[in-house]
PDB file of C-alpha atoms in Angstrom:
ATOM      1  CA  UNK A   1      11.732  -2.781  14.893  1.00 53.00           C
ATOM      2  CA  UNK A   2      13.142   0.002  12.923  1.00 62.00           C
ATOM      3  CA  UNK A   3      10.507   2.848  12.444  1.00 74.00           C
ATOM      4  CA  UNK A   4      10.566   4.668   9.121  1.00 71.00           C
ATOM      5  CA  UNK A   5       8.286   7.547   7.986  1.00 67.00           C
ATOM      6  CA  UNK A   6       7.046   7.708   4.408  1.00 79.00           C
ATOM      7  CA  UNK A   7       8.538  10.589   2.480  1.00 72.00           C
ATOM      8  CA  UNK A   8       6.704  13.748   1.144  1.00 71.00           C
ATOM      9  CA  UNK A   9       3.790  13.337  -1.155  1.00 70.00           C
ATOM     10  CA  UNK A  10       4.384  14.121  -4.772  1.00 87.00           C
ATOM     11  CA  UNK A  11       0.935  15.234  -5.556  1.00 91.00           C
ATOM     12  CA  UNK A  12       0.047  15.038  -9.156  1.00 92.00           C
ATOM     13  CA  UNK A  13       2.683  12.242  -9.811  1.00 94.00           C
ATOM     14  CA  UNK A  14       1.274   9.745 -12.359  1.00 95.00           C
ATOM     15  CA  UNK A  15       0.894   6.180 -11.242  1.00 95.00           C
ATOM     16  CA  UNK A  16       4.102   4.377 -12.454  1.00 95.00           C
ATOM     17  CA  UNK A  17       3.394   1.565 -14.921  1.00 95.00           C
ATOM     18  CA  UNK A  18       4.563  -1.899 -13.917  1.00 97.00           C
ATOM     19  CA  UNK A  19       4.178  -5.604 -14.360  1.00 97.00           C
ATOM     20  CA  UNK A  20       4.510  -7.821 -11.312  1.00 98.00           C
ATOM     21  CA  UNK A  21       3.645 -11.378 -10.402  1.00 98.00           C
ATOM     22  CA  UNK A  22       1.277 -12.246  -7.595  1.00 97.00           C
ATOM     23  CA  UNK A  23       2.261 -14.842  -4.962  1.00 95.00           C
ATOM     24  CA  UNK A  24       1.418 -17.726  -7.439  1.00 96.00           C
ATOM     25  CA  UNK A  25       3.517 -16.259 -10.257  1.00 96.00           C
ATOM     26  CA  UNK A  26       0.611 -14.883 -12.411  1.00 97.00           C
ATOM     27  CA  UNK A  27       1.687 -11.481 -13.931  1.00 97.00           C
ATOM     28  CA  UNK A  28      -0.398  -8.393 -13.489  1.00 97.00           C
ATOM     29  CA  UNK A  29      -0.073  -5.117 -15.383  1.00 96.00           C
ATOM     30  CA  UNK A  30      -0.754  -1.934 -13.530  1.00 95.00           C
ATOM     31  CA  UNK A  31      -2.912  -0.534 -16.397  1.00 92.00           C
ATOM     32  CA  UNK A  32      -5.341  -3.383 -15.984  1.00 95.00           C
ATOM     33  CA  UNK A  33      -5.662  -2.955 -12.317  1.00 96.00           C
ATOM     34  CA  UNK A  34      -6.693   0.629 -11.949  1.00 96.00           C
ATOM     35  CA  UNK A  35     -10.190   1.599 -10.879  1.00 96.00           C
ATOM     36  CA  UNK A  36     -12.758   3.844 -12.581  1.00 96.00           C
ATOM     37  CA  UNK A  37     -12.787   6.196  -9.702  1.00 97.00           C
ATOM     38  CA  UNK A  38      -9.360   5.774  -8.315  1.00 97.00           C
ATOM     39  CA  UNK A  39      -6.600   3.384  -7.321  1.00 98.00           C
ATOM     40  CA  UNK A  40      -5.089   2.678  -3.938  1.00 98.00           C
ATOM     41  CA  UNK A  41      -1.572   1.270  -3.997  1.00 98.00           C
ATOM     42  CA  UNK A  42      -0.431  -0.133  -0.602  1.00 98.00           C
ATOM     43  CA  UNK A  43       3.122  -1.336  -0.062  1.00 97.00           C
ATOM     44  CA  UNK A  44       2.825  -4.216   2.464  1.00 96.00           C
ATOM     45  CA  UNK A  45       4.797  -7.073   3.937  1.00 95.00           C
ATOM     46  CA  UNK A  46       3.873 -10.034   6.066  1.00 94.00           C
ATOM     47  CA  UNK A  47       6.245  -9.552   9.089  1.00 94.00           C
ATOM     48  CA  UNK A  48       5.818  -5.891   9.869  1.00 94.00           C
ATOM     49  CA  UNK A  49       3.973  -5.148  13.153  1.00 95.00           C
ATOM     50  CA  UNK A  50       2.602  -1.908  11.677  1.00 95.00           C
ATOM     51  CA  UNK A  51       1.057  -3.745   8.701  1.00 96.00           C
ATOM     52  CA  UNK A  52      -0.338  -6.505  11.045  1.00 96.00           C
ATOM     53  CA  UNK A  53      -1.805  -3.761  13.197  1.00 96.00           C
ATOM     54  CA  UNK A  54      -3.957  -2.425  10.379  1.00 96.00           C
ATOM     55  CA  UNK A  55      -4.345  -5.545   8.164  1.00 96.00           C
ATOM     56  CA  UNK A  56      -7.843  -6.619   9.135  1.00 97.00           C
ATOM     57  CA  UNK A  57      -9.220  -3.084   8.759  1.00 96.00           C
ATOM     58  CA  UNK A  58      -7.333  -2.492   5.535  1.00 97.00           C
ATOM     59  CA  UNK A  59      -8.970  -5.656   4.017  1.00 97.00           C
ATOM     60  CA  UNK A  60     -12.414  -4.560   5.108  1.00 97.00           C
ATOM     61  CA  UNK A  61     -11.911  -0.912   3.940  1.00 97.00           C
ATOM     62  CA  UNK A  62     -10.530  -1.936   0.512  1.00 97.00           C
ATOM     63  CA  UNK A  63     -13.500  -4.222  -0.091  1.00 96.00           C
ATOM     64  CA  UNK A  64     -15.772  -1.317   0.684  1.00 96.00           C
ATOM     65  CA  UNK A  65     -13.702   0.989  -1.715  1.00 97.00           C
ATOM     66  CA  UNK A  66     -14.186  -1.547  -4.505  1.00 96.00           C
ATOM     67  CA  UNK A  67     -17.876  -0.674  -4.429  1.00 95.00           C
ATOM     68  CA  UNK A  68     -17.214   2.951  -5.001  1.00 95.00           C
ATOM     69  CA  UNK A  69     -15.007   2.105  -8.106  1.00 97.00           C
ATOM     70  CA  UNK A  70     -11.657   2.445  -6.279  1.00 98.00           C
ATOM     71  CA  UNK A  71      -9.456  -0.588  -6.759  1.00 98.00           C
ATOM     72  CA  UNK A  72      -6.590  -1.625  -4.560  1.00 98.00           C
ATOM     73  CA  UNK A  73      -3.165  -3.094  -5.457  1.00 98.00           C
ATOM     74  CA  UNK A  74      -1.014  -4.572  -2.665  1.00 98.00           C
ATOM     75  CA  UNK A  75       2.770  -4.715  -3.364  1.00 98.00           C
ATOM     76  CA  UNK A  76       5.352  -6.594  -1.261  1.00 97.00           C
ATOM     77  CA  UNK A  77       8.752  -4.976  -1.892  1.00 96.00           C
ATOM     78  CA  UNK A  78      10.624  -6.881   0.830  1.00 95.00           C
ATOM     79  CA  UNK A  79      13.360  -9.286   0.320  1.00 93.00           C
ATOM     80  CA  UNK A  80      12.301 -12.738   1.712  1.00 91.00           C
ATOM     81  CA  UNK A  81      16.004 -13.431   2.376  1.00 88.00           C
ATOM     82  CA  UNK A  82      15.785 -10.714   5.080  1.00 89.00           C
ATOM     83  CA  UNK A  83      12.639 -12.374   6.613  1.00 87.00           C
ATOM     84  CA  UNK A  84      11.277 -15.569   5.251  1.00 89.00           C
ATOM     85  CA  UNK A  85       7.754 -14.547   6.382  1.00 89.00           C
ATOM     86  CA  UNK A  86       7.816 -12.075   3.469  1.00 91.00           C
ATOM     87  CA  UNK A  87       7.989 -14.709   0.883  1.00 94.00           C
ATOM     88  CA  UNK A  88       5.240 -16.043  -1.333  1.00 95.00           C
ATOM     89  CA  UNK A  89       4.054 -18.638   1.295  1.00 95.00           C
ATOM     90  CA  UNK A  90       3.739 -15.806   3.766  1.00 95.00           C
ATOM     91  CA  UNK A  91       1.828 -13.811   1.265  1.00 96.00           C
ATOM     92  CA  UNK A  92      -0.621 -16.684   0.761  1.00 97.00           C
ATOM     93  CA  UNK A  93      -1.141 -16.966   4.469  1.00 96.00           C
ATOM     94  CA  UNK A  94      -1.703 -13.170   4.811  1.00 97.00           C
ATOM     95  CA  UNK A  95      -4.251 -13.216   1.955  1.00 97.00           C
ATOM     96  CA  UNK A  96      -6.149 -16.035   3.719  1.00 97.00           C
ATOM     97  CA  UNK A  97      -5.902 -14.707   7.254  1.00 97.00           C
ATOM     98  CA  UNK A  98      -6.749 -11.086   6.527  1.00 97.00           C
ATOM     99  CA  UNK A  99      -9.171 -11.971   3.589  1.00 97.00           C
ATOM    100  CA  UNK A 100      -7.381  -9.588   1.078  1.00 97.00           C
ATOM    101  CA  UNK A 101      -9.583  -9.343  -2.023  1.00 96.00           C
ATOM    102  CA  UNK A 102      -6.989  -7.216  -3.925  1.00 97.00           C
ATOM    103  CA  UNK A 103      -4.044  -8.444  -5.963  1.00 97.00           C
ATOM    104  CA  UNK A 104      -1.094  -8.794  -3.670  1.00 98.00           C
ATOM    105  CA  UNK A 105       2.039  -8.594  -5.964  1.00 98.00           C
ATOM    106  CA  UNK A 106       5.724  -9.416  -5.393  1.00 97.00           C
ATOM    107  CA  UNK A 107       8.332  -6.657  -6.196  1.00 97.00           C
ATOM    108  CA  UNK A 108      11.326  -8.939  -6.080  1.00 94.00           C
ATOM    109  CA  UNK A 109      13.833  -6.281  -7.174  1.00 94.00           C
ATOM    110  CA  UNK A 110      12.364  -3.296  -5.384  1.00 95.00           C
ATOM    111  CA  UNK A 111      12.163  -1.358  -8.653  1.00 96.00           C
ATOM    112  CA  UNK A 112       8.486  -0.648  -8.478  1.00 97.00           C
ATOM    113  CA  UNK A 113       8.717   0.538  -4.784  1.00 95.00           C
ATOM    114  CA  UNK A 114      11.542   2.789  -5.867  1.00 94.00           C
ATOM    115  CA  UNK A 115       9.557   4.155  -8.807  1.00 95.00           C
ATOM    116  CA  UNK A 116       6.818   5.157  -6.362  1.00 95.00           C
ATOM    117  CA  UNK A 117       9.254   6.510  -3.772  1.00 94.00           C
ATOM    118  CA  UNK A 118       8.033   3.990  -1.119  1.00 94.00           C
ATOM    119  CA  UNK A 119      10.316   3.615   1.881  1.00 93.00           C
ATOM    120  CA  UNK A 120       8.214   1.788   4.491  1.00 93.00           C
ATOM    121  CA  UNK A 121       5.432  -0.670   5.048  1.00 95.00           C
ATOM    122  CA  UNK A 122       2.685   0.223   5.106  1.00 96.00           C
ATOM    123  CA  UNK A 123       2.935   3.138   2.687  1.00 95.00           C
ATOM    124  CA  UNK A 124      -0.317   4.126   0.979  1.00 96.00           C
ATOM    125  CA  UNK A 125      -0.918   5.921  -2.306  1.00 97.00           C
ATOM    126  CA  UNK A 126      -4.255   7.098  -3.435  1.00 97.00           C
ATOM    127  CA  UNK A 127      -4.523   7.907  -7.179  1.00 97.00           C
ATOM    128  CA  UNK A 128      -7.539   9.708  -8.659  1.00 97.00           C
ATOM    129  CA  UNK A 129      -9.572   8.581 -11.734  1.00 96.00           C
ATOM    130  CA  UNK A 130      -6.954  10.472 -13.855  1.00 95.00           C
ATOM    131  CA  UNK A 131      -4.179   8.249 -12.285  1.00 95.00           C
ATOM    132  CA  UNK A 132      -2.509  11.142 -10.567  1.00 96.00           C
ATOM    133  CA  UNK A 133      -1.580  11.031  -6.953  1.00 97.00           C
ATOM    134  CA  UNK A 134      -4.086  12.610  -4.655  1.00 97.00           C
ATOM    135  CA  UNK A 135      -2.956  11.376  -1.253  1.00 96.00           C
ATOM    136  CA  UNK A 136       0.115   9.612   0.201  1.00 94.00           C
ATOM    137  CA  UNK A 137       0.455   8.609   3.809  1.00 92.00           C
ATOM    138  CA  UNK A 138      -1.078   6.828   6.734  1.00 94.00           C
ATOM    139  CA  UNK A 139      -4.288   4.956   7.104  1.00 95.00           C
ATOM    140  CA  UNK A 140      -4.909   6.707  10.438  1.00 95.00           C
ATOM    141  CA  UNK A 141      -3.143   7.734  13.709  1.00 93.00           C
ATOM    142  CA  UNK A 142      -3.285   4.332  15.350  1.00 93.00           C
ATOM    143  CA  UNK A 143       0.056   2.519  15.796  1.00 93.00           C
ATOM    144  CA  UNK A 144       0.981  -0.728  17.558  1.00 91.00           C
ATOM    145  CA  UNK A 145       0.742  -0.056  21.253  1.00 89.00           C
ATOM    146  CA  UNK A 146      -0.447   3.554  21.131  1.00 89.00           C
ATOM    147  CA  UNK A 147      -3.988   2.620  22.289  1.00 86.00           C
ATOM    148  CA  UNK A 148      -5.856   4.272  19.436  1.00 90.00           C
ATOM    149  CA  UNK A 149      -8.516   2.202  17.518  1.00 91.00           C
ATOM    150  CA  UNK A 150      -7.767   1.438  13.918  1.00 94.00           C
ATOM    151  CA  UNK A 151     -10.326   3.546  11.991  1.00 94.00           C
ATOM    152  CA  UNK A 152      -8.880   4.401   8.638  1.00 94.00           C
ATOM    153  CA  UNK A 153      -9.754   8.001   9.230  1.00 95.00           C
ATOM    154  CA  UNK A 154      -6.975   9.632   7.248  1.00 95.00           C
ATOM    155  CA  UNK A 155      -7.513   7.477   4.175  1.00 96.00           C
ATOM    156  CA  UNK A 156     -11.307   7.631   4.520  1.00 95.00           C
ATOM    157  CA  UNK A 157     -11.088  11.470   4.709  1.00 95.00           C
ATOM    158  CA  UNK A 158      -8.865  11.530   1.517  1.00 96.00           C
ATOM    159  CA  UNK A 159     -11.256   9.246  -0.340  1.00 97.00           C
ATOM    160  CA  UNK A 160     -14.367  11.320   0.470  1.00 96.00           C
ATOM    161  CA  UNK A 161     -12.645  14.493  -0.631  1.00 96.00           C
ATOM    162  CA  UNK A 162     -11.415  12.889  -3.797  1.00 97.00           C
ATOM    163  CA  UNK A 163     -14.843  11.454  -4.694  1.00 96.00           C
ATOM    164  CA  UNK A 164     -16.372  14.871  -4.066  1.00 96.00           C
ATOM    165  CA  UNK A 165     -13.830  16.493  -6.482  1.00 95.00           C
ATOM    166  CA  UNK A 166     -12.086  18.473  -3.718  1.00 96.00           C
ATOM    167  CA  UNK A 167      -8.461  19.450  -4.203  1.00 94.00           C
ATOM    168  CA  UNK A 168      -5.897  17.115  -2.620  1.00 93.00           C
ATOM    169  CA  UNK A 169      -5.767  17.559   1.154  1.00 87.00           C
ATOM    170  CA  UNK A 170      -3.093  19.987   2.260  1.00 85.00           C
ATOM    171  CA  UNK A 171      -2.386  17.778   5.268  1.00 79.00           C
ATOM    172  CA  UNK A 172      -0.831  14.640   3.745  1.00 85.00           C
ATOM    173  CA  UNK A 173      -0.172  12.628   6.881  1.00 87.00           C
ATOM    174  CA  UNK A 174       3.006  10.545   6.560  1.00 88.00           C
ATOM    175  CA  UNK A 175       2.845   6.895   7.272  1.00 91.00           C
ATOM    176  CA  UNK A 176       5.030   5.233   9.897  1.00 89.00           C
ATOM    177  CA  UNK A 177       6.195   1.655   9.534  1.00 92.00           C
ATOM    178  CA  UNK A 178       8.992  -0.766   9.063  1.00 92.00           C
ATOM    179  CA  UNK A 179      11.750   0.275   6.618  1.00 93.00           C
ATOM    180  CA  UNK A 180      11.567  -1.667   3.315  1.00 94.00           C
ATOM    181  CA  UNK A 181      14.007  -4.654   3.455  1.00 93.00           C
ATOM    182  CA  UNK A 182      15.588  -4.158  -0.031  1.00 91.00           C
ATOM    183  CA  UNK A 183      17.147  -7.006  -1.893  1.00 82.00           C
ATOM    184  CA  UNK A 184      20.803  -7.123  -1.186  1.00 71.00           C
ATOM    185  CA  UNK A 185      21.619  -6.061  -4.908  1.00 54.00           C
ATOM    186  CA  UNK A 186      19.258  -3.020  -4.509  1.00 51.00           C
ATOM    187  CA  UNK A 187      20.153  -2.013  -0.912  1.00 50.00           C
ATOM    188  CA  UNK A 188      22.517   0.852  -1.814  1.00 45.00           C
ATOM    189  CA  UNK A 189      20.768   2.371  -4.794  1.00 48.00           C
TER     190      UNK A 189
END
């Protein structure tokens, strides 16, 4: 498995606008998916062991965040030609298995992932109520095989600070995961 770290946070970046289909083909516009108190955008895929490691906890945590007015959007930027598990059938299985309650969208060209600056899965972006980036990085310090319990501590801390109107955390902890499997036509852009 190729490990890749997320890039530096562009604090204050506005949430890019996009329109993407979900796994059933229904189109969703970013402007209709944002939350009153914030929006969490998570770049995911179905085969990555780093995503699988956090998926149950992420599903639980994002359901909790919905009660605080923070909505979640999942985006799959991976080319299913690179791994069939990342196709829409795999997305349907992931939604059912992990009980994702957020829209899980297909970024078939990788253009939306590039607009965000995403490079790996999972890669988390927390935007404030003004739709500017507050936190980018990891869910927590746990990784497959490192023995640490999945707690969501890094993201929970960022959410708590954001909701109490604190400035963005100085310590933006990068995410570590699998590199995005770009569609062949987009691989070298």
